[in-house]
Coordinates of C-alpha atoms and ligand atoms in Angstrom, one line a residue:
Chain A
X1 CA 4.0 39.5 -64.9
X2 CA 6.2 39.4 -62.4
X3 CA 5.0 35.5 -60.8
X4 CA 4.6 34.0 -64.6
X5 CA 8.7 33.8 -64.1
X6 CA 8.2 31.4 -61.6
X7 CA 6.2 29.4 -63.6
X8 CA 7.6 25.6 -64.4
X9 CA 6.4 26.9 -68.0
X10 CA 6.3 30.7 -68.1
X11 CA 5.4 30.5 -72.4
X12 CA 2.6 27.7 -71.6
X13 CA 1.0 29.3 -68.3
X14 CA 0.7 32.4 -70.6
X15 CA -1.0 30.3 -72.9
X16 CA -3.6 29.4 -70.4
X17 CA -3.8 32.8 -68.6
X18 CA -4.4 33.9 -72.3
X19 CA -7.4 31.6 -72.5
X20 CA -9.2 32.4 -69.2
X21 CA -9.1 36.2 -70.2
X22 CA -10.5 35.2 -73.1
X23 CA -13.1 33.2 -71.7
X24 CA -13.9 35.5 -69.2
X25 CA -14.8 38.1 -71.7
X26 CA -16.5 35.9 -73.8
X27 CA -18.9 34.8 -70.4
X28 CA -19.3 38.5 -69.9
X29 CA -18.0 38.7 -67.0
X30 CA -16.7 42.2 -65.7
X31 CA -15.4 43.3 -61.9
X32 CA -18.8 44.1 -61.3
X33 CA -20.6 40.9 -62.5
X34 CA -17.6 38.5 -61.4
X35 CA -17.3 34.9 -62.2
X36 CA -17.3 33.4 -59.2
X37 CA -15.1 30.3 -58.1
X38 CA -14.5 28.4 -55.3
X39 CA -11.5 26.8 -54.8
X40 CA -12.3 24.1 -52.1
X41 CA -8.5 23.2 -51.2
X42 CA -6.9 25.5 -48.7
X43 CA -3.7 23.8 -50.6
X44 CA -5.1 25.6 -53.3
X45 CA -5.3 28.6 -51.5
X46 CA -2.2 28.1 -50.7
X47 CA -0.5 28.1 -53.8
X48 CA -2.9 30.8 -55.2
X49 CA -1.6 33.2 -53.2
X50 CA 2.2 32.0 -53.4
X51 CA 1.9 32.5 -56.7
X52 CA -0.3 35.7 -57.2
X53 CA -2.7 34.0 -59.6
X54 CA -6.1 36.1 -58.6
X55 CA -3.8 38.7 -59.9
X56 CA -2.7 37.0 -62.8
X57 CA -5.9 36.7 -63.5
X58 CA -8.6 38.8 -65.1
X59 CA -11.1 41.8 -62.8
X60 CA -14.2 39.6 -63.7
X61 CA -12.9 36.1 -62.5
X62 CA -13.4 36.4 -59.1
X63 CA -11.9 33.6 -56.4
X64 CA -13.9 32.8 -53.2
X65 CA -11.8 30.4 -50.8
X66 CA -13.3 27.3 -49.6
X67 CA -13.4 25.2 -46.2
X68 CA -11.4 23.5 -47.6
X69 CA -8.4 23.3 -44.5
X70 CA -9.3 20.7 -41.9
X71 CA -7.3 22.8 -39.3
X72 CA -9.4 25.8 -39.3
X73 CA -13.2 24.4 -39.3
X74 CA -12.0 22.1 -36.4
X75 CA -14.5 23.6 -34.0
X76 CA -13.6 25.1 -30.5
X77 CA -15.6 22.1 -28.5
X78 CA -13.9 19.3 -30.1
X79 CA -10.1 21.5 -29.4
X80 CA -11.6 21.5 -25.4
X81 CA -12.8 17.8 -25.5
X82 CA -9.6 17.0 -26.6
X83 CA -7.9 18.9 -24.4
X84 CA -9.5 17.7 -21.6
X85 CA -8.7 14.1 -22.6
X86 CA -4.6 15.3 -22.9
X87 CA -5.6 16.4 -18.8
X88 CA -7.2 13.4 -17.7
X89 CA -3.9 11.2 -16.0
X90 CA -1.6 8.7 -17.9
X91 CA -3.1 9.9 -20.8
X92 CA -0.7 11.1 -24.0
X93 CA -1.8 13.0 -26.5
X94 CA -0.6 12.6 -29.7
X95 CA -1.9 15.2 -32.9
X96 CA -0.9 16.3 -36.1
X97 CA 1.6 20.1 -35.7
X98 CA -1.2 22.4 -37.4
X99 CA -3.9 21.4 -34.7
X100 CA -1.4 22.5 -31.8
X101 CA -2.6 26.7 -31.8
X102 CA -5.8 25.8 -33.0
X103 CA -7.6 28.2 -30.3
X104 CA -10.3 26.5 -27.4
X105 CA -12.6 27.4 -25.9
X106 CA -10.5 27.0 -22.3
X107 CA -7.3 26.8 -24.3
X108 CA -4.8 25.0 -26.9
X109 CA -2.9 22.5 -27.2
X110 CA 0.0 24.2 -27.1
X111 CA -1.1 26.1 -23.6
X112 CA -2.5 23.1 -22.6
X113 CA 1.4 21.0 -22.6
X114 CA 3.0 24.4 -21.2
X115 CA -0.3 24.1 -18.1
X116 CA 1.6 19.9 -18.3
X117 CA -0.2 18.0 -20.2
X118 CA 1.5 15.1 -22.0
X119 CA 0.9 16.2 -25.7
X120 CA 3.4 15.1 -28.2
X121 CA 3.7 16.1 -31.9
X122 CA 3.1 12.9 -34.8
X123 CA 4.3 13.1 -38.1
X124 CA 1.9 10.0 -38.5
X125 CA -0.5 8.2 -36.4
X126 CA 1.7 5.0 -37.0
X127 CA 4.3 7.1 -35.0
X128 CA 1.5 7.3 -31.8
X129 CA 0.9 3.1 -32.1
X130 CA 4.7 2.8 -32.1
X131 CA 4.1 5.2 -28.7
X132 CA 1.6 3.0 -27.9
X133 CA 3.5 0.1 -28.3
X134 CA 6.6 1.9 -25.8
X135 CA 4.2 2.9 -23.1
X136 CA 2.0 -0.5 -22.2
X137 CA 1.6 1.9 -19.3
X138 CA 0.6 4.8 -20.6
X139 CA -2.9 5.9 -22.6
X140 CA -1.8 6.8 -26.1
X141 CA -5.1 9.2 -28.2
X142 CA -4.2 9.8 -31.3
X143 CA -5.9 13.2 -32.1
X144 CA -7.6 12.6 -35.4
X145 CA -8.5 14.8 -38.0
X146 CA -8.0 15.9 -41.9
X147 CA -10.2 15.3 -45.3
X148 CA -10.7 11.9 -47.0
X149 CA -6.6 12.5 -47.7
X150 CA -5.8 11.2 -44.3
X151 CA -8.9 9.6 -42.6
X152 CA -7.2 6.5 -44.3
X153 CA -4.3 6.4 -42.3
X154 CA -6.0 7.0 -39.4
X155 CA -8.1 3.7 -40.5
X156 CA -5.3 1.8 -41.5
X157 CA -3.9 2.7 -38.2
X158 CA -7.0 0.9 -36.3
X159 CA -6.8 -2.0 -38.1
X160 CA -3.5 -2.7 -37.3
X161 CA -3.9 -1.8 -33.7
X162 CA -6.4 -3.8 -33.9
X163 CA -4.3 -6.5 -35.2
X164 CA -1.7 -6.4 -32.9
X165 CA -4.3 -6.1 -30.1
X166 CA -2.9 -2.8 -28.9
X167 CA -5.2 -2.0 -26.2
X168 CA -3.4 1.4 -24.6
X169 CA -3.9 3.2 -27.9
X170 CA -7.1 5.1 -29.1
X171 CA -8.2 8.0 -31.5
X172 CA -10.1 10.9 -31.2
X173 CA -11.7 11.1 -34.5
X174 CA -12.7 14.2 -35.8
X175 CA -11.9 13.3 -39.3
X176 CA -14.8 14.8 -42.2
X177 CA -16.0 15.1 -45.8
X178 CA -15.6 17.1 -48.3
X179 CA -19.3 17.0 -50.4
X180 CA -21.2 17.8 -47.6
X181 CA -20.0 21.0 -46.9
X182 CA -20.5 21.6 -50.5
X183 CA -24.0 20.7 -50.5
X184 CA -24.6 23.3 -47.5
X185 CA -23.4 26.3 -49.5
X186 CA -24.6 25.3 -52.3
X187 CA -28.2 25.3 -50.6
X188 CA -27.3 28.8 -48.6
X189 CA -29.5 31.1 -50.7
X190 CA -27.1 33.9 -50.2
X191 CA -24.5 31.8 -51.9
X192 CA -23.3 32.9 -55.4
X193 CA -21.4 30.6 -57.1
X194 CA -20.7 29.5 -59.9
X195 CA -18.5 26.5 -60.4
X196 CA -15.1 24.4 -58.7
X197 CA -12.0 23.7 -58.4
X198 CA -11.9 20.0 -56.9
X199 CA -9.2 19.2 -53.9
X200 CA -7.2 16.6 -55.9
X201 CA -5.2 14.8 -53.2
X202 CA -9.6 14.3 -51.7
X203 CA -10.5 12.7 -55.0
X204 CA -7.2 10.0 -55.3
X205 CA -8.8 8.6 -52.5
X206 CA -12.5 9.1 -53.0
X207 CA -12.0 9.4 -56.9
X208 CA -14.6 11.9 -59.1
X209 CA -17.8 10.7 -59.0
X210 CA -18.9 11.6 -55.2
X211 CA -19.2 14.9 -56.7
X212 CA -21.5 13.8 -59.7
X213 CA -24.7 16.0 -57.6
X214 CA -23.3 19.4 -57.9
X215 CA -23.2 18.2 -61.9
X216 CA -26.5 16.9 -61.5
X217 CA -28.9 17.9 -59.5
X218 CA -27.3 21.9 -59.0
X219 CA -26.6 22.4 -62.5
X220 CA -22.5 23.7 -61.4
X221 CA -19.1 22.9 -63.2
X222 CA -16.5 21.7 -60.7
X223 CA -13.3 20.4 -61.9
X224 CA -10.7 18.0 -59.6
X225 CA -7.5 20.3 -59.8
X226 CA -3.7 19.0 -59.3
X227 CA -1.2 22.1 -56.8
X228 CA 1.0 22.9 -59.9
X229 CA 0.2 26.8 -60.5
X230 CA -0.4 24.9 -64.4
X231 CA -2.6 22.3 -62.8
X232 CA -5.0 25.1 -61.3
X233 CA -5.3 27.6 -64.5
X234 CA -6.0 24.9 -66.6
X235 CA -8.7 24.0 -64.1
X236 CA -10.1 27.2 -64.1
X237 CA -9.7 27.7 -67.6
X238 CA -12.0 23.9 -67.6
X239 CA -14.3 25.7 -65.1
X240 CA -14.7 29.0 -67.5
X241 CA -15.2 26.9 -70.2
X242 CA -18.0 25.3 -68.8
X243 CA -19.6 28.1 -67.8
X244 CA -19.2 29.7 -70.8
X245 CA -21.0 26.4 -73.0
X246 CA -24.2 26.2 -70.9
X247 CA -22.9 22.8 -70.1
X248 CA -22.2 21.5 -66.5
X249 CA -20.2 18.5 -65.4
X250 CA -17.6 16.1 -62.8
X251 CA -13.5 16.7 -64.8
X252 CA -10.4 15.8 -63.8
X253 CA -8.3 17.6 -64.6
X254 CA -5.6 15.6 -62.5
X255 CA -5.9 12.3 -63.7
X256 CA -2.2 11.8 -63.3
X257 CA -2.3 11.0 -59.9
X258 CA -6.4 11.0 -59.7
X259 CA -8.3 7.4 -60.8
X260 CA -11.4 8.6 -61.5
X261 CA -13.2 5.5 -59.1
X262 CA -10.3 7.2 -56.5
X263 CA -8.3 3.9 -54.3
X264 CA -10.1 1.0 -53.7
X265 CA -7.8 0.1 -50.8
X266 CA -8.7 3.6 -48.9
X267 CA -12.3 3.1 -49.5
X268 CA -12.6 -0.1 -48.1
X269 CA -10.4 1.0 -45.3
X270 CA -12.4 3.8 -44.5
X271 CA -16.1 1.6 -44.7
X272 CA -15.0 -1.2 -42.1
X273 CA -13.9 1.6 -39.9
X274 CA -16.1 4.2 -40.1
X275 CA -19.6 5.5 -40.5
X276 CA -21.7 8.6 -40.6
X277 CA -22.4 11.1 -37.8
X278 CA -25.7 12.5 -38.1
X279 CA -23.9 16.0 -38.4
X280 CA -21.0 17.6 -37.0
X281 CA -20.0 21.6 -36.2
X282 CA -17.9 23.0 -38.7
X283 CA -16.1 26.6 -37.0
X284 CA -17.5 29.6 -39.0
X285 CA -20.0 27.0 -41.0
X286 CA -21.8 25.7 -38.1
X287 CA -23.6 21.9 -38.2
X288 CA -23.8 19.8 -41.1
X289 CA -25.8 17.0 -42.5
X290 CA -23.6 14.1 -42.7
X291 CA -20.6 16.0 -43.2
X292 CA -18.3 14.2 -39.6
X293 CA -17.5 10.1 -39.3
X294 CA -17.3 8.2 -35.6
X295 CA -15.3 4.9 -35.1
X296 CA -17.9 2.2 -35.7
X297 CA -18.9 0.3 -32.3
X298 CA -16.8 -2.7 -33.8
X299 CA -14.0 -0.8 -33.4
X300 CA -14.8 0.9 -30.1
X301 CA -12.2 -0.6 -27.8
X302 CA -10.5 2.6 -30.0
X303 CA -12.5 5.3 -30.2
X304 CA -11.0 7.8 -26.9
X305 CA -15.5 9.0 -27.2
X306 CA -16.0 5.7 -25.5
X307 CA -13.0 5.2 -23.8
X308 CA -13.0 8.4 -22.0
X309 CA -16.9 9.0 -22.3
X310 CA -16.6 12.6 -23.8
X311 CA -18.5 11.9 -26.9
X312 CA -19.3 14.4 -29.8
X313 CA -23.0 16.1 -28.4
X314 CA -22.9 14.8 -25.0
X315 CA -20.7 18.1 -23.5
X316 CA -22.3 21.5 -24.8
X317 CA -21.8 22.4 -28.2
X318 CA -21.7 25.5 -30.5
X319 CA -19.2 28.0 -29.0
X320 CA -19.5 31.1 -30.6
X321 CA -17.0 32.6 -32.2
X322 CA -14.9 35.6 -30.0
X323 CA -16.5 38.7 -30.7
X324 CA -15.6 40.6 -33.9
X325 CA -14.0 37.3 -34.9
X326 CA -15.7 37.1 -38.7
X327 CA -14.6 33.1 -39.9
X328 CA -18.0 32.4 -40.7
X329 CA -18.0 35.3 -43.5
X330 CA -14.8 34.2 -44.5
X331 CA -15.2 30.8 -45.6
X332 CA -18.5 31.9 -47.2
X333 CA -17.2 34.1 -49.0
X334 CA -19.2 37.1 -48.1
X335 CA -15.7 39.2 -47.1
X336 CA -12.8 38.7 -47.7
X337 CA -10.0 38.5 -44.8
X338 CA -8.5 42.1 -44.5
X339 CA -12.3 43.2 -44.5
X340 CA -12.6 41.6 -40.2
X341 CA -11.9 43.9 -37.7
X342 CA -9.3 41.5 -36.2
X343 CA -7.4 41.0 -39.1
X344 CA -3.1 41.6 -38.5
X345 CA -4.6 43.1 -35.4
X346 CA -6.0 40.8 -32.9
X347 CA -5.4 38.0 -34.6
X348 CA -2.2 37.0 -36.0
X349 CA -0.5 33.5 -37.3
X350 CA 1.6 33.8 -34.1
X351 CA -1.4 34.2 -32.1
X352 CA -4.3 33.2 -33.5
X353 CA -8.2 34.7 -32.4
X354 CA -9.7 32.5 -35.3
X355 CA -8.8 28.5 -37.0
X356 CA -8.3 30.2 -41.2
X357 CA -4.9 32.5 -39.1
X358 CA -3.5 29.2 -37.9
X359 CA -2.4 27.1 -40.5
X360 CA -1.0 28.2 -44.3
X361 CA -3.5 26.3 -45.8
X362 CA -6.5 29.1 -43.9
X363 CA -7.6 32.2 -46.2
X364 CA -6.3 34.5 -43.8
X365 CA -2.6 32.9 -42.7
X366 CA -2.6 33.9 -46.9
X367 CA -3.3 36.8 -46.6
X368 CA -1.6 37.7 -43.7
X369 CA 1.8 35.3 -45.4
X370 CA 1.8 36.4 -48.5
X371 CA 0.6 40.2 -48.2
X372 CA 3.4 42.1 -47.8
X373 CA 4.4 40.8 -51.2
X374 CA 2.0 42.3 -52.3
X375 CA 1.8 45.6 -51.2
X376 CA 5.3 46.1 -52.4
X377 CA 4.7 44.9 -55.5
X378 CA 1.5 47.5 -56.0
X379 CA 4.0 50.6 -55.2
Chain B
X1 CA -0.5 17.2 -43.4
X2 CA -3.0 18.2 -46.5
X3 CA -0.2 17.8 -49.7
X4 CA 1.5 15.0 -48.9
X5 CA 4.8 14.7 -50.4
X6 CA 6.9 12.6 -52.9
X7 CA 9.4 9.7 -51.8
X8 CA 10.6 6.2 -53.6
X9 CA 10.4 3.0 -52.2
X10 CA 13.6 1.6 -51.6
X11 CA 12.8 -1.9 -49.3
X12 CA 10.7 -3.5 -47.5
X13 CA 10.8 -3.8 -43.7
X14 CA 7.7 -5.5 -42.6
X15 CA 5.8 -7.2 -45.5
X16 CA 3.1 -9.1 -43.0
X17 CA 2.2 -5.6 -42.1
X18 CA 2.9 -4.2 -45.4
X19 CA 5.7 -2.1 -43.9
X20 CA 8.1 -0.4 -46.2
X21 CA 11.0 2.3 -46.2
X22 CA 11.2 5.4 -48.8
X23 CA 13.3 8.3 -49.3
X24 CA 12.2 11.8 -49.2
X25 CA 14.5 13.9 -50.4
X26 CA 17.0 12.6 -48.3
X27 CA 14.8 11.1 -45.7
X28 CA 14.7 7.5 -44.2
X29 CA 11.1 6.6 -42.6
X30 CA 8.9 3.8 -42.8
X31 CA 5.7 4.1 -44.6
X32 CA 2.5 1.7 -45.1
X33 CA 2.3 1.0 -48.9
X34 CA -0.9 -1.0 -48.4
X35 CA -2.8 1.7 -50.2
X36 CA -0.7 1.5 -53.6
X37 CA 0.0 -2.5 -53.4
X38 CA -2.5 -4.6 -56.6
X39 CA -1.6 -8.0 -57.3
X40 CA 1.8 -8.6 -56.8
X41 CA 4.2 -9.4 -54.6
X42 CA 5.5 -6.8 -52.0
X43 CA 9.1 -6.6 -53.1
X44 CA 7.8 -5.4 -56.6
X45 CA 6.9 -1.9 -55.1
X46 CA 11.2 -0.9 -54.8
X47 CA 12.2 1.8 -56.2
X48 CA 9.0 3.0 -57.3
X49 CA 7.4 6.4 -56.3
X50 CA 4.9 7.6 -54.6
X51 CA 2.8 10.6 -53.0
X52 CA 2.9 9.8 -48.8
X53 CA 0.4 11.3 -46.9
X54 CA 1.0 11.2 -42.7
X55 CA 3.2 8.3 -42.5
X56 CA 1.0 6.4 -45.4
X57 CA 2.1 5.4 -49.4
X58 CA -1.6 6.5 -51.4
X59 CA -0.6 7.3 -54.7
X60 CA 1.9 5.9 -57.2
X61 CA 3.6 8.8 -59.4
X62 CA 6.1 8.1 -61.9
X63 CA 9.6 10.2 -61.3
X64 CA 8.7 13.0 -63.5
X65 CA 5.7 14.4 -61.4
X66 CA 7.5 13.7 -58.3
X67 CA 10.3 16.2 -59.0
X68 CA 7.5 18.9 -60.1
X69 CA 5.6 17.6 -57.0
X70 CA 8.7 18.6 -54.7
X71 CA 10.0 21.3 -56.4
X72 CA 6.0 23.0 -55.7
X73 CA 6.1 21.6 -52.1
X74 CA 9.5 23.2 -51.5
X75 CA 8.1 27.0 -53.2
X76 CA 5.4 26.7 -51.3
X77 CA 7.2 25.8 -47.4
X78 CA 5.7 22.2 -47.5
X79 CA 8.5 19.8 -48.7
X80 CA 10.5 21.4 -45.9
X81 CA 7.4 21.7 -42.9
X82 CA 6.9 17.6 -43.7
X83 CA 10.8 16.9 -43.1
X84 CA 10.9 18.5 -40.3
X85 CA 8.1 16.4 -39.3
X86 CA 8.9 13.6 -39.7
X87 CA 12.1 14.4 -37.9
X88 CA 10.4 15.6 -34.9
X89 CA 8.0 12.6 -34.5
X90 CA 11.2 10.4 -34.9
X91 CA 13.5 12.1 -32.4
X92 CA 9.6 12.4 -30.4
X93 CA 9.4 8.2 -30.5
X94 CA 13.7 8.6 -30.1
X95 CA 13.6 10.8 -26.2
Ligands
LIG401 S1 -8.3 37.7 -39.0 FE1 -8.5 35.6 -37.8 S2 -11.1 36.4 -36.4 FE2 -10.6 37.5 -38.5 S3 -11.1 36.0 -39.4 FE3 -9.4 35.6 -40.1 S4 -8.8 33.5 -38.4 FE4 -11.3 35.0 -37.6

């Protein structure tokens, strides 16, 4: 157990691992007939690989890596639209660094920057707003993306811009929400999921009740989990115990950070600023109903789609992924990343072909980054 | 971006805009604290630890939880990335 020694509390980790093995056995799951648990969040995917949790757990337990990396699911057409805005004269496009290398149909943001567009990386939407203050003769746009964890930050920034009457600032809104894709996955007849480990920081904002439908309507367990390896293992054990006992509940393993009802200030800001789009495209998954957010007409002055006439649904949509790219199959758990013909060949973290290779939270990048370590250990 | 990073609030910089200075691994920067303010004067936040996501304090945590989370983020390589992103953003604004 090379990895287990790295745990803050290796003794506790060993205890939980033993319990996981026991309960997996009690369920009757085996390597050929495994129990499938999806970790939704890309941060969890990263932690599972970093700590080798999939190797420490029994062969009868299989992790399916979910769609919870916001950069990985950004559709190509949105990158194209972002580049189009960035190339307008007078515009300064600002973005989180993660989004720079996501491939678009024409080019990525990093290529657009090399070609002369004024694209700048910021740590926070607040820095984009500050940039607008300092450059009154320029139009500053922030490429807003992410799940419920970052959605409130963009909403609060819009509210601040509105209070300050900062008219040269707008958001290109690509915020998405976690529950709709889970519903889409559960509705997929090919999907074999037995339970979920839920993203802790998303629930820190929205609470745990948006997941009630998973237990109530689909009869599947979900446990909201923290990021420490021990948190993850404990949550997996809680899911397994529910499966063994025939229960389906929403449980909160991360209550030291996650209040069951979420964060009221964040929820209020998001409700004030955004409304759901009828549907939104997810790279590899397709269009999903009510899974994306747009800025309400009340704040249209800060909506880059309105300002630049580049709206969702105005341009051609559903751009096919490049040839040989299996991102969709990886994301729905049908294949493991290394089964993609492009893995490590046409597609690497330096030169990603598919979005799952872009951020350390993408399943393909995690496999790539920690793959060498594993092979080393296997010999 | 998604995991955030723990920081300690050391100073209130703009009470009207609910902005405070946090210290994250020795680096200071301004963050918005609206989401962690309860019915209390904003000054009550000084000394508190919070998870910071892209410039916003999102959840109060205790010091022990902060240390634990920082350890994990360091091991994942995310702590260094966050700090670098903060510094780069500051440099960009100064240029
Ligand atoms: S290796 Fe690249 S192209 Fe293949 S599934 Fe992963 S991200 Fe997509």
